[in-house]
PDB file of C-alpha atoms in Angstrom:
ATOM      1  CA  ASN A   1      16.472  63.939  51.939  1.00 79.00           C
ATOM      2  CA  LEU A   2      19.205  66.069  51.078  1.00 87.00           C
ATOM      3  CA  ASP A   3      22.771  65.013  50.758  1.00 86.00           C
ATOM      4  CA  THR A   4      24.730  66.625  53.418  1.00 87.00           C
ATOM      5  CA  SER A   5      27.350  68.388  51.122  1.00 88.00           C
ATOM      6  CA  ILE A   6      24.250  70.669  49.516  1.00 90.00           C
ATOM      7  CA  LYS A   7      24.955  74.228  50.070  1.00 91.00           C
ATOM      8  CA  GLU A   8      21.805  76.363  50.799  1.00 92.00           C
ATOM      9  CA  GLU A   9      23.416  78.353  47.921  1.00 94.00           C
ATOM     10  CA  GLU A  10      22.863  75.781  45.365  1.00 94.00           C
ATOM     11  CA  LEU A  11      19.547  74.776  46.500  1.00 93.00           C
ATOM     12  CA  PHE A  12      18.092  78.124  45.688  1.00 95.00           C
ATOM     13  CA  SER A  13      20.076  78.323  42.694  1.00 95.00           C
ATOM     14  CA  PHE A  14      18.235  74.913  41.673  1.00 94.00           C
ATOM     15  CA  LEU A  15      14.831  75.923  42.743  1.00 93.00           C
ATOM     16  CA  LYS A  16      15.005  79.048  41.054  1.00 95.00           C
ATOM     17  CA  LYS A  17      15.103  78.063  38.060  1.00 94.00           C
ATOM     18  CA  LYS A  18      12.290  75.862  38.401  1.00 92.00           C
ATOM     19  CA  TYR A  19       9.823  78.064  40.425  1.00 92.00           C
ATOM     20  CA  LYS A  20       9.945  81.963  39.754  1.00 94.00           C
ATOM     21  CA  SER A  21       8.582  82.860  43.440  1.00 95.00           C
ATOM     22  CA  ILE A  22      11.001  80.897  45.649  1.00 95.00           C
ATOM     23  CA  GLU A  23      12.549  84.319  47.851  1.00 95.00           C
ATOM     24  CA  SER A  24      14.925  82.164  49.685  1.00 95.00           C
ATOM     25  CA  CYS A  25      15.804  78.675  51.078  1.00 94.00           C
ATOM     26  CA  LYS A  26      17.255  77.283  54.589  1.00 95.00           C
ATOM     27  CA  ILE A  27      18.813  73.669  55.253  1.00 94.00           C
ATOM     28  CA  ILE A  28      18.609  72.786  58.637  1.00 94.00           C
ATOM     29  CA  TYR A  29      21.564  72.132  60.763  1.00 94.00           C
ATOM     30  CA  ASP A  30      22.600  69.974  63.463  1.00 93.00           C
ATOM     31  CA  SER A  31      23.693  72.781  66.509  1.00 91.00           C
ATOM     32  CA  TYR A  32      25.775  70.212  67.870  1.00 94.00           C
ATOM     33  CA  ASN A  33      28.001  69.048  64.834  1.00 92.00           C
ATOM     34  CA  ASN A  34      26.916  71.553  62.104  1.00 90.00           C
ATOM     35  CA  ILE A  35      26.021  68.928  59.773  1.00 91.00           C
ATOM     36  CA  SER A  36      22.545  69.153  57.575  1.00 92.00           C
ATOM     37  CA  LYS A  37      19.941  67.245  58.938  1.00 92.00           C
ATOM     38  CA  GLY A  38      18.865  66.605  55.347  1.00 90.00           C
ATOM     39  CA  PHE A  39      15.925  68.793  55.248  1.00 91.00           C
ATOM     40  CA  GLY A  40      15.197  72.514  54.971  1.00 91.00           C
ATOM     41  CA  PHE A  41      12.484  75.237  53.989  1.00 92.00           C
ATOM     42  CA  ALA A  42      11.841  77.395  50.982  1.00 92.00           C
ATOM     43  CA  ASP A  43       9.757  80.570  50.847  1.00 93.00           C
ATOM     44  CA  PHE A  44       7.473  81.023  48.347  1.00 94.00           C
ATOM     45  CA  SER A  45       6.130  84.614  47.126  1.00 95.00           C
ATOM     46  CA  ASP A  46       3.512  83.326  44.812  1.00 95.00           C
ATOM     47  CA  ILE A  47       0.621  80.778  46.593  1.00 93.00           C
ATOM     48  CA  LYS A  48      -0.474  79.890  43.548  1.00 94.00           C
ATOM     49  CA  GLU A  49       2.454  78.568  42.477  1.00 92.00           C
ATOM     50  CA  TYR A  50       3.054  76.933  45.870  1.00 91.00           C
ATOM     51  CA  ASN A  51      -0.331  75.408  45.849  1.00 90.00           C
ATOM     52  CA  LEU A  52       0.057  73.987  42.081  1.00 90.00           C
ATOM     53  CA  ILE A  53       3.638  72.215  43.346  1.00 86.00           C
ATOM     54  CA  LEU A  54       1.393  70.791  45.965  1.00 88.00           C
ATOM     55  CA  GLN A  55      -1.558  69.509  43.802  1.00 89.00           C
ATOM     56  CA  ASN A  56       0.311  68.276  40.974  1.00 85.00           C
ATOM     57  CA  LYS A  57       3.108  66.224  43.293  1.00 80.00           C
ATOM     58  CA  GLU A  58       5.802  66.409  40.822  1.00 78.00           C
ATOM     59  CA  LYS A  59       8.676  64.323  41.375  1.00 83.00           C
ATOM     60  CA  ILE A  60      11.851  66.767  41.908  1.00 87.00           C
ATOM     61  CA  PHE A  61      15.611  65.333  41.804  1.00 90.00           C
ATOM     62  CA  PHE A  62      18.086  67.050  43.322  1.00 88.00           C
ATOM     63  CA  LYS A  63      21.650  65.853  42.989  1.00 87.00           C
ATOM     64  CA  GLU A  64      20.439  62.356  42.560  1.00 86.00           C
ATOM     65  CA  ASN A  65      17.725  62.899  46.107  1.00 85.00           C
ATOM     66  CA  GLU A  66      14.074  63.456  45.386  1.00 86.00           C
ATOM     67  CA  LEU A  67      12.833  66.535  47.056  1.00 87.00           C
ATOM     68  CA  ILE A  68       9.562  66.251  48.924  1.00 82.00           C
ATOM     69  CA  ILE A  69       7.793  69.587  48.987  1.00 82.00           C
ATOM     70  CA  LYS A  70       4.613  69.984  51.455  1.00 80.00           C
TER      71      LYS A  70
END
């Protein structure tokens, strides 16, 4: 889960350093109270890099929270 204080820009910068083909990311917010739901989406321009991430099942931590890429 993502910490509710994490901003999209922070997450994008972190992922971009790790994965060159990240093009964007989007954190999903509750429409009622505008608080992060603890998950989001990322767009990759290189399907090969994305598939390698899925195959390797690498544990990725951002601000002490594990990110799960599926």
